[in-house]
Coordinates of C-alpha atoms in Angstrom, one line a residue:
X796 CA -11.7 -19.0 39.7
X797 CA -9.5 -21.5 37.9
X798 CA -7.1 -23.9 39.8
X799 CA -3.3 -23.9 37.8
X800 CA -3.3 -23.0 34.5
X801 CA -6.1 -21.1 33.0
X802 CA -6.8 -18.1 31.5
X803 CA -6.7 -14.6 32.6
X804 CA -6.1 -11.2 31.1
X805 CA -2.4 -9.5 31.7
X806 CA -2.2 -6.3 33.4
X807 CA -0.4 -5.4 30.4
X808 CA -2.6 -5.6 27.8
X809 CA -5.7 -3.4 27.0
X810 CA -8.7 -5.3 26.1
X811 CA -8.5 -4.2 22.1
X812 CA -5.5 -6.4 22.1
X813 CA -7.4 -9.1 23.7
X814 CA -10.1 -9.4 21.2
X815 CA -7.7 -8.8 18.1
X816 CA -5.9 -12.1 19.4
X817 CA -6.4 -15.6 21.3
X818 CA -4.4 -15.2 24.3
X819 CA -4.2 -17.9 27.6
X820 CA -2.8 -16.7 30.0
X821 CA -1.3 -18.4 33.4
X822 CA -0.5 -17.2 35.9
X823 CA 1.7 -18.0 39.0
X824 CA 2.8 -15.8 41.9
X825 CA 6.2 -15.5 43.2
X826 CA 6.3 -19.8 43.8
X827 CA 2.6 -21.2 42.9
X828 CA 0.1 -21.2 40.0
X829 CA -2.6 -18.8 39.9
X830 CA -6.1 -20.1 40.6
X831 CA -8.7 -18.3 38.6
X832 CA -12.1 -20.0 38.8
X833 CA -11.1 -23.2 40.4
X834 CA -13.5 -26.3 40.4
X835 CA -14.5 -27.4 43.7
X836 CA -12.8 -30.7 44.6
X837 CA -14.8 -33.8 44.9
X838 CA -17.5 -34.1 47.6
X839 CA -16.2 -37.1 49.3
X840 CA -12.7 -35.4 49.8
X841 CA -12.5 -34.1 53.5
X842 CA -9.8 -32.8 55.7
X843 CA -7.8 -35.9 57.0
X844 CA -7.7 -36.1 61.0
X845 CA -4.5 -37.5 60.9
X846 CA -1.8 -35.1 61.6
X847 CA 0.8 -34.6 59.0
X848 CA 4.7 -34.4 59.2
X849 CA 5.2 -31.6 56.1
X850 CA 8.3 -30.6 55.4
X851 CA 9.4 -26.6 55.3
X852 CA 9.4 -26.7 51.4
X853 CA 6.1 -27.7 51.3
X854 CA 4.7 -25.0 54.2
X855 CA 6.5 -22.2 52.5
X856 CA 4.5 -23.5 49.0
X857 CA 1.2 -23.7 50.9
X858 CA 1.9 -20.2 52.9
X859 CA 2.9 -18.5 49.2
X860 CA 0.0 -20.2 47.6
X861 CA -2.9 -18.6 50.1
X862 CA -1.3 -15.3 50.0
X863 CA -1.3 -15.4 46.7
X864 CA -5.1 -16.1 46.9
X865 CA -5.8 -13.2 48.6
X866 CA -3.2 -11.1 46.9
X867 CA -3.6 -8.1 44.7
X868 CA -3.6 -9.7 41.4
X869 CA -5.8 -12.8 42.2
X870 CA -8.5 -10.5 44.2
X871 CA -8.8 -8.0 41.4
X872 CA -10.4 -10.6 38.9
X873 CA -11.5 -13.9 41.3
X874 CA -15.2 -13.2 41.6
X875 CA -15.7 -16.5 43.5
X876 CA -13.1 -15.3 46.3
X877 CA -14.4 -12.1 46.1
X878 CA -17.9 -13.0 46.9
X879 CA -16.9 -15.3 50.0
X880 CA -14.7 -12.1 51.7
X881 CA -18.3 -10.2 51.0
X882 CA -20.2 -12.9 53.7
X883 CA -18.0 -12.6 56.7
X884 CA -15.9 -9.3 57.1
X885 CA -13.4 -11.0 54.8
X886 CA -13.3 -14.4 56.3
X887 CA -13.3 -16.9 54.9
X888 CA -14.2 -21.2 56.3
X889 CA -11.3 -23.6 55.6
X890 CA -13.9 -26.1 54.4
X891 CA -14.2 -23.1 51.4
X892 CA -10.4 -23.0 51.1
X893 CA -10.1 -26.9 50.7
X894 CA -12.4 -26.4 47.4
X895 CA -9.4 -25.3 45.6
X896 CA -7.6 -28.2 43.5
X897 CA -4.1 -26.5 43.9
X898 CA -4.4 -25.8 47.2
X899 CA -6.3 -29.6 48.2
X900 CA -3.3 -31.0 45.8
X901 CA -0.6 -29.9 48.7
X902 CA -2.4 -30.6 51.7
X903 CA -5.9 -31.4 52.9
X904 CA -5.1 -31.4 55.9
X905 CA -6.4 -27.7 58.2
X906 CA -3.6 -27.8 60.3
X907 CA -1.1 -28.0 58.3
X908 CA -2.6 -25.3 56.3
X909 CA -2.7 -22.9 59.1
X910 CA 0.6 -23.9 60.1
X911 CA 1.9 -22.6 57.1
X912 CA 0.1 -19.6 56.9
X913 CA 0.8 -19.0 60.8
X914 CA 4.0 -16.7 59.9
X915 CA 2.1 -14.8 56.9
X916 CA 1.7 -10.7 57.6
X917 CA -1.0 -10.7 54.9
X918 CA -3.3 -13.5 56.3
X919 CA -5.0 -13.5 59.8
X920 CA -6.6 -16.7 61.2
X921 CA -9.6 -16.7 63.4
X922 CA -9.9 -17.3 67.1
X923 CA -11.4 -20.5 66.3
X924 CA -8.8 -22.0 63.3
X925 CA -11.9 -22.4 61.8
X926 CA -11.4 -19.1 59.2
X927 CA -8.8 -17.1 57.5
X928 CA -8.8 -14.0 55.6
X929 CA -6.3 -11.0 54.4
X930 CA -5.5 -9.1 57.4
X931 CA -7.2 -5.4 57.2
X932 CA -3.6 -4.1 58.2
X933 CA -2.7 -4.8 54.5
X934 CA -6.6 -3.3 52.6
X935 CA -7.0 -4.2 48.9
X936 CA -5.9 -1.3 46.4
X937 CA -8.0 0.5 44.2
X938 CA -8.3 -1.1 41.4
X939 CA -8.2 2.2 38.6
X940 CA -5.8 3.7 35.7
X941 CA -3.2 4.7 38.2
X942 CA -2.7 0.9 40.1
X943 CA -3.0 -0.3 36.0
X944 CA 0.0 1.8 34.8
X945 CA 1.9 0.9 38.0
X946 CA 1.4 -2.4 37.2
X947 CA 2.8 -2.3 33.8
X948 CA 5.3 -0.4 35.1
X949 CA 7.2 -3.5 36.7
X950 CA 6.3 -6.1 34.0
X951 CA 8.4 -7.6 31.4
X952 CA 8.1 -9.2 28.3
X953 CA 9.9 -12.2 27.8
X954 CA 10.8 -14.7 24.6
X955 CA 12.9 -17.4 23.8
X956 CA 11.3 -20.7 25.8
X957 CA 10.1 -23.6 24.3
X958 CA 7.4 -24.3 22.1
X959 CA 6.8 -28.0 23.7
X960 CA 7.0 -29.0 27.2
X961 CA 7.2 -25.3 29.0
X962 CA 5.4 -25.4 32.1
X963 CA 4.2 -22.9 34.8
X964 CA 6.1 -25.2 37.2
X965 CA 9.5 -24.8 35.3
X966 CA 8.7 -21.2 34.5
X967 CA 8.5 -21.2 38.4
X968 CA 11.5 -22.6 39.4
X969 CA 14.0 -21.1 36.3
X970 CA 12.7 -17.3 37.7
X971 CA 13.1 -18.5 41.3
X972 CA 16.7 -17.6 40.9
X973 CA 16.0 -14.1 40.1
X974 CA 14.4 -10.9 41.7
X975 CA 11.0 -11.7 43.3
X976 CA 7.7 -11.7 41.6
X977 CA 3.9 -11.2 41.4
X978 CA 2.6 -12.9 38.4
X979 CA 3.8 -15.1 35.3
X980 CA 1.6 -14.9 32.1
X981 CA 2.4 -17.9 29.7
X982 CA 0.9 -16.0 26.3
X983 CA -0.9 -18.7 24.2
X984 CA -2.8 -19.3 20.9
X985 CA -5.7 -21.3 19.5
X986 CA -4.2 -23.2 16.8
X987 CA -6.7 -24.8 13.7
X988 CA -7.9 -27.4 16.2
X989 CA -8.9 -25.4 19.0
X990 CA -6.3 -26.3 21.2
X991 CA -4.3 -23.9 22.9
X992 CA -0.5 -23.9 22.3
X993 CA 1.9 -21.7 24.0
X994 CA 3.3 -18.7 21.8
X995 CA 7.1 -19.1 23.7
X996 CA 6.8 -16.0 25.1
X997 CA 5.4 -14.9 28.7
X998 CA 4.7 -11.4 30.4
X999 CA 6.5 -11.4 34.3
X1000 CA 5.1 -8.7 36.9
X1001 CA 7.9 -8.2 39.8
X1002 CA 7.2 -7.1 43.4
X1003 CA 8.4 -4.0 43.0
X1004 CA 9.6 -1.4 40.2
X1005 CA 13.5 -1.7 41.5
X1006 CA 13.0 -6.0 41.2
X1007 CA 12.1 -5.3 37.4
X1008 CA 14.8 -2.5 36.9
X1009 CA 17.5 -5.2 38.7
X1010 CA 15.8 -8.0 36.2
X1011 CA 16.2 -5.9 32.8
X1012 CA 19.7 -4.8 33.6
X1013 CA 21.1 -8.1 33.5
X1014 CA 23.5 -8.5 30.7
X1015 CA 22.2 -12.2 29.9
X1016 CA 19.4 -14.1 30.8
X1017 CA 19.5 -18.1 29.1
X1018 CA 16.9 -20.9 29.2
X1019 CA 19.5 -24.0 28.5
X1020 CA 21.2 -22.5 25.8
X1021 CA 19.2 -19.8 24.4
X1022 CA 19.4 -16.5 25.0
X1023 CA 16.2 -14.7 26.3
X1024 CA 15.1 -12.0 25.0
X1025 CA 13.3 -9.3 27.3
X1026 CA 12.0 -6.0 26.6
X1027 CA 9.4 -3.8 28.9
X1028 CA 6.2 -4.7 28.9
X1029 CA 5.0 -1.2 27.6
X1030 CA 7.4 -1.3 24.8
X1031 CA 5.8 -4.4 23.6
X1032 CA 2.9 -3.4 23.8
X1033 CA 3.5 -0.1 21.9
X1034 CA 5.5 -1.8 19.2
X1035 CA 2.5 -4.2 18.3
X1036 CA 0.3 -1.3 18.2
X1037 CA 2.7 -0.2 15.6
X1038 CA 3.1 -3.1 13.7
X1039 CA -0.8 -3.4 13.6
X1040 CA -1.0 0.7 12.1
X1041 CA 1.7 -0.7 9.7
X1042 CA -0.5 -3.3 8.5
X1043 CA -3.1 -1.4 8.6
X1044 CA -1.7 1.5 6.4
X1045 CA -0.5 -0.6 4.1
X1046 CA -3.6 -2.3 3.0
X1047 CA -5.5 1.2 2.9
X1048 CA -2.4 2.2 0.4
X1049 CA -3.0 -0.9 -1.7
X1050 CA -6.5 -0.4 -1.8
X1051 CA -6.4 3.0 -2.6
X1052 CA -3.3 1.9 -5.8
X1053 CA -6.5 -0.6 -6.6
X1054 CA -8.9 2.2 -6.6
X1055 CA -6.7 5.2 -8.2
X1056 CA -6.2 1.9 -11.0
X1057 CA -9.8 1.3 -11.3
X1058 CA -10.7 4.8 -11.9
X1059 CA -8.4 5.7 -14.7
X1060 CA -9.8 2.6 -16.1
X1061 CA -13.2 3.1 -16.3
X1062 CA -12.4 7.2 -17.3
X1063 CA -10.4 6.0 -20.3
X1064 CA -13.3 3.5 -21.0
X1065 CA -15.8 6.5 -20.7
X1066 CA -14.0 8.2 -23.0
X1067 CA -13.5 5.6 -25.6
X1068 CA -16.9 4.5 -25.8
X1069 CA -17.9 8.3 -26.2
X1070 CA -15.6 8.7 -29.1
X1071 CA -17.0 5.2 -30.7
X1072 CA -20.4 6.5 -30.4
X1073 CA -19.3 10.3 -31.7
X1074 CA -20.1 12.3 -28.8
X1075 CA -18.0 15.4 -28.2
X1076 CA -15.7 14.0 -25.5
X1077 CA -14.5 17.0 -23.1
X1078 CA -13.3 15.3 -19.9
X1079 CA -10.6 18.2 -19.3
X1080 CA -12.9 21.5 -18.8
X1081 CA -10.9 24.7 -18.1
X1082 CA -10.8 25.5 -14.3
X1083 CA -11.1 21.9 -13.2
X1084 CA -7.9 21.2 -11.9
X1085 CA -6.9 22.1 -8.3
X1086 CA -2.8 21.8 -7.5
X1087 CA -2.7 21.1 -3.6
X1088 CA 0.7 21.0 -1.9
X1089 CA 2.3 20.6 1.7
X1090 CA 1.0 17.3 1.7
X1091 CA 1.1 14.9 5.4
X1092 CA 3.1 11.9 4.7
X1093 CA 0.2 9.7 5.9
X1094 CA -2.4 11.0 3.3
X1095 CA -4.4 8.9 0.7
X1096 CA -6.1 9.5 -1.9
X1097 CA -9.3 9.0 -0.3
X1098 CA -8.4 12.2 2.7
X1099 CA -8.2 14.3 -0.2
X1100 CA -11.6 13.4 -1.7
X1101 CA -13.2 13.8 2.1
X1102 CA -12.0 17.3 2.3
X1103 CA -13.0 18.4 -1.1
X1104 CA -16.4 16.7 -1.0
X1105 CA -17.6 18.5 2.2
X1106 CA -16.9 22.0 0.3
X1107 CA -19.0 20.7 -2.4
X1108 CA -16.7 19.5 -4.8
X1109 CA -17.5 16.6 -7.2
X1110 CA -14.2 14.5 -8.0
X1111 CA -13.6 12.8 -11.3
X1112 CA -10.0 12.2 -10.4
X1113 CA -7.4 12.4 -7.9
X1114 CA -4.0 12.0 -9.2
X1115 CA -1.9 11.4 -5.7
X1116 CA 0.1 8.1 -3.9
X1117 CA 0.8 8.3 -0.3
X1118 CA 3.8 9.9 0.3
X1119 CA 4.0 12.2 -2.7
X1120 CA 4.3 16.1 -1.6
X1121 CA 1.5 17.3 -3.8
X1122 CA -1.0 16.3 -6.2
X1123 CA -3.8 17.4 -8.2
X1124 CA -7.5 16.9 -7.9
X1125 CA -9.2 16.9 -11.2
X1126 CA -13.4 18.0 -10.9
X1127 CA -15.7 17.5 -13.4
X1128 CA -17.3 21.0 -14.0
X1129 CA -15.9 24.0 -16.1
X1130 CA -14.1 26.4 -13.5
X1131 CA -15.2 24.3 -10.6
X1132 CA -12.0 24.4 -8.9
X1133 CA -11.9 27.9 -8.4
X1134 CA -15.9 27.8 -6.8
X1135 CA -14.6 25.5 -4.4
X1136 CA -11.0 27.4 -3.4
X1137 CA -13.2 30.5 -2.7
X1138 CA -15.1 28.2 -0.3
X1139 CA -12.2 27.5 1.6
X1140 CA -10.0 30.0 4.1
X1141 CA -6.6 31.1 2.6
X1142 CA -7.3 28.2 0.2
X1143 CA -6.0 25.6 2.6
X1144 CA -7.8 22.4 4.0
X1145 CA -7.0 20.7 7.1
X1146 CA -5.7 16.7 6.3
X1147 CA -4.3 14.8 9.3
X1148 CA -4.3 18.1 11.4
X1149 CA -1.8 19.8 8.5
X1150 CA -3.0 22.6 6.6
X1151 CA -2.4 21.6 2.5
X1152 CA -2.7 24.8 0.2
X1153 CA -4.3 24.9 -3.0
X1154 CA -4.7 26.7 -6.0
X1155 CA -6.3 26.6 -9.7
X1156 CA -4.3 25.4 -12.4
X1157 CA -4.3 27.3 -15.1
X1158 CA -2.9 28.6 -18.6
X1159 CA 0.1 26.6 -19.7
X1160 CA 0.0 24.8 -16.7
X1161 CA -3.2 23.4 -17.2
X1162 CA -2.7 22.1 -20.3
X1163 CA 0.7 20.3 -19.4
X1164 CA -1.3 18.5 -16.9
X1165 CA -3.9 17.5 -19.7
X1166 CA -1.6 16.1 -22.0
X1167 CA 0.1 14.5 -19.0
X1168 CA -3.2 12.9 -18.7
X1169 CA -4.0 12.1 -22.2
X1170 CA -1.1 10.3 -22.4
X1171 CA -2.0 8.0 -19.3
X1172 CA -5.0 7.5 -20.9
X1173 CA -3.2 6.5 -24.6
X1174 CA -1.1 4.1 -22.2
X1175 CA -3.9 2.4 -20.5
X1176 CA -6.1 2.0 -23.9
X1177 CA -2.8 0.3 -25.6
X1178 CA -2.9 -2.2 -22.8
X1179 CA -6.3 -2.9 -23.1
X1180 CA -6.1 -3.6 -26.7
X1181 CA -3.0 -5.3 -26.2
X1182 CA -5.0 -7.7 -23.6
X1183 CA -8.1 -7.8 -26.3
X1184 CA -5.9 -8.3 -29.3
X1185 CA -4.1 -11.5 -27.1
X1186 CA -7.8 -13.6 -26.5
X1187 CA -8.8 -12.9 -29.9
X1188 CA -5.9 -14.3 -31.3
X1189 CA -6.5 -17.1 -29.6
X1190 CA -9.9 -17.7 -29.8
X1191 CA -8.9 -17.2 -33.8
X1192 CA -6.5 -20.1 -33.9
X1193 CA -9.4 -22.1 -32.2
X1194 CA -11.8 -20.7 -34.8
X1195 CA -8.9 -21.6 -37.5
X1196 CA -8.4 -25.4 -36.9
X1197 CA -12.5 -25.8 -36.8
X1198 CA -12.7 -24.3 -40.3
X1199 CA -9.9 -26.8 -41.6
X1200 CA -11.9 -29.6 -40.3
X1201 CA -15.0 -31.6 -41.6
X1202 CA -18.2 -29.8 -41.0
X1203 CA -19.9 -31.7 -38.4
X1204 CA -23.2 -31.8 -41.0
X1205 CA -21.5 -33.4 -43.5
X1206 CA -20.8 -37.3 -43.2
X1207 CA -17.8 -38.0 -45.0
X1208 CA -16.7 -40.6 -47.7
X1209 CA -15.6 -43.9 -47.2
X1210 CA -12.3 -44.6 -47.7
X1211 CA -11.5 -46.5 -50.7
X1212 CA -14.7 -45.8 -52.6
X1213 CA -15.8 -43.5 -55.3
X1214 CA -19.1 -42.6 -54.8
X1215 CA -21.2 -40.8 -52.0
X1216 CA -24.1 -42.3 -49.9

């Protein structure tokens, strides 16, 4: 339990999100902070004897501060409060309640406190003023999917405030003029240091589903001069989840451009080095090529090799990017495409939950791919040599000017004098 700002997790988020990014998060309800884990208050602090005079500001803070205590979104997560409703049929000693900072920070004085809270429908207070608690009238929810979704139902995702010198307390009082609400979420950051810095954008759960509706349907919403911007909670959430498959797509396309690279590579090598060496060089076996088509749009390379690996087949090449229709899926044995067709039904595989048919290339087909292929291969061996040919003509102009000088051996004549020592 934490007194004023500390960190908590947003009924809006799940907990992947949480743990792919550094979030604090504090909370207030509809006119006070949210204590999460509070420390207890110094020892030698006690309640004072002496009667106070508070004013009705401050009883109506006090009275919004306990309920929100023992309100739904507090006791879902506050294990210390939780544990102290456990000892007594829910109620709980005013000595307890004094242990937390927020709460000690308005008043420390009982009477006041119960005073505040007398007019509450959520809180009861014992026969002895000695003990409150939530009144059984109002009986905690059940915390499952259903009371999640509900909850994100009425939030909203708000940006636009401040980087420096946003508080909960401002937060507070700007959304005081609004519809009424549960729970503020100030979404923060640890920055190189380790300290937390706020991310100018918060998460707001209202009361009820209508108080959100009322909140989004405002034409403008400003913080000084800027414009807010809001959006529902939900459609945040889903748009990250977007932007994070985005990301994560495009570093599987750019490994797989890397990889496709690679491979041609190291085939054209292959085949160089067999030629140097004269070995028969026969990378383009009849029946090796298998032309797939109906393609997902969300396919790589490395789907294709999947699929055609669990029927068995070995793959020297697949010539695909993301996106194209179809492509073709080079194997390295003579008429091994058509061994591995047979293995499949209709000669279709499943990628991505899309059926892709395939077939054998063949005849003049066939060889219109290979010298397609050859020709790749004649590009990427001129680049090579292009690459070589560039170090060695450097290296050669280093070699150059050490051959025009003295040889290092040799210790040259003295100027001015004939002979040599």
């Amino acid at each position: 339990m934490e007194n004023g700002q500390g960190e908590t997790i947003p009924q809006t988020e799940t907990q992947t999100e949480i743990k792919t990014k550094i979030v604090d998060e504090t909370t207030i309800n509809d006119a006070n902070v949210e204590v999460k884990d509070e420390k207890p208050v110094s020892e030698e602090l006690s309640p004072k004897v002496k009667s106070e005079e508070p004013s009705s500001e401050l009883l109506e803070r006090i009275k919004n501060q306990v309920e929100f205590y023992f309100g739904d979104v507090n006791m879902q997560r506050d294990k210390f409060l939780i544990e102290q409703t456990k000892l007594d049929e829910g109620w709980v000693p005013m000595t307890i309640m004094l242990n937390f900072k927020l709460l000690a920070s308005m008043s420390q004085d009982i009477n006041v406190i119960l005073e505040a809270i007398k007019s509450s429908e959520l809180m009861e207070i014992s026969e002895d003023r000695k003990k409150i608690r939530r009144s059984p009238k109002h009986p905690l929810p059940i915390y499952n999917e259903e009371y999640r979704k509900a909850q994100e139902a009425k939030t909203v995702y708000i940006k636009g405030f401040p980087l420096q010198d946003t508080t909960i307390e401002k937060l507070k009082t700007f959304f005081s003029a609004y519809e009424p609400f549960d729970n503020i979420v100030m979404r923060k950051y640890m920055d190189k240091e380790k300290k937390l810095q706020f991310k100018g954008s918060i998460f707001v759960q209202f009361k009820t589903l209508e108080d959100a509706k009322a909140f989004m349907v405002r034409e403008s919403v400003k913080y000084g001069d800027t414009e807010l911007i809001k959006m529902w909670s939900s459609d945040y959430t889903q748009s990250k989840t977007q932007e994070r498959e985005g990301r994560r797509q495009k570093r599987s396309e750019m490994k797989a451009k890397k990889s496709e690279s690679v491979d041609m590579e190291f085939e054209t090598t292959e085949y160089n080095d067999k030629e140097k060496e004269g070995d028969k060089v026969n990378l383009f076996p009849k029946g090796c090529v298998i032309y797939f088509t109906n393609v997902p749009d969300e396919c790589i390379r490395e789907d294709i090799k999947e699929c055609l690996g669990e029927l068995g087949a070995n793959v020297a090449f697949v010539d695909f990017n993301k996106g194209d229709a179809a492509g073709y899926a080079r194997l390295q044995g003579e008429n091994d495409a058509k061994t591995v067709i047979d293995k499949m039904h209709e000669s279709k595989i499943s990628i991505r939950g899309k059926d892709v048919t395939c077939c054998v290339l063949e005849s003049e087909e066939e060889e219109k791919y290979f010298m397609k292929v050859r020709q790749q291969m004649a590009n990427s061996r001129q680049r090579n040599f292009k690459g070589k040919r560039g170090k060695k003509g450097r290296n050669t102009r280093v070699a150059s000017k050490r051959h025009m000088s003295e040889n290092s051996d040799v210790v040259p004549a003295k100027r001015g004098n004939n002979s040599v020592e």
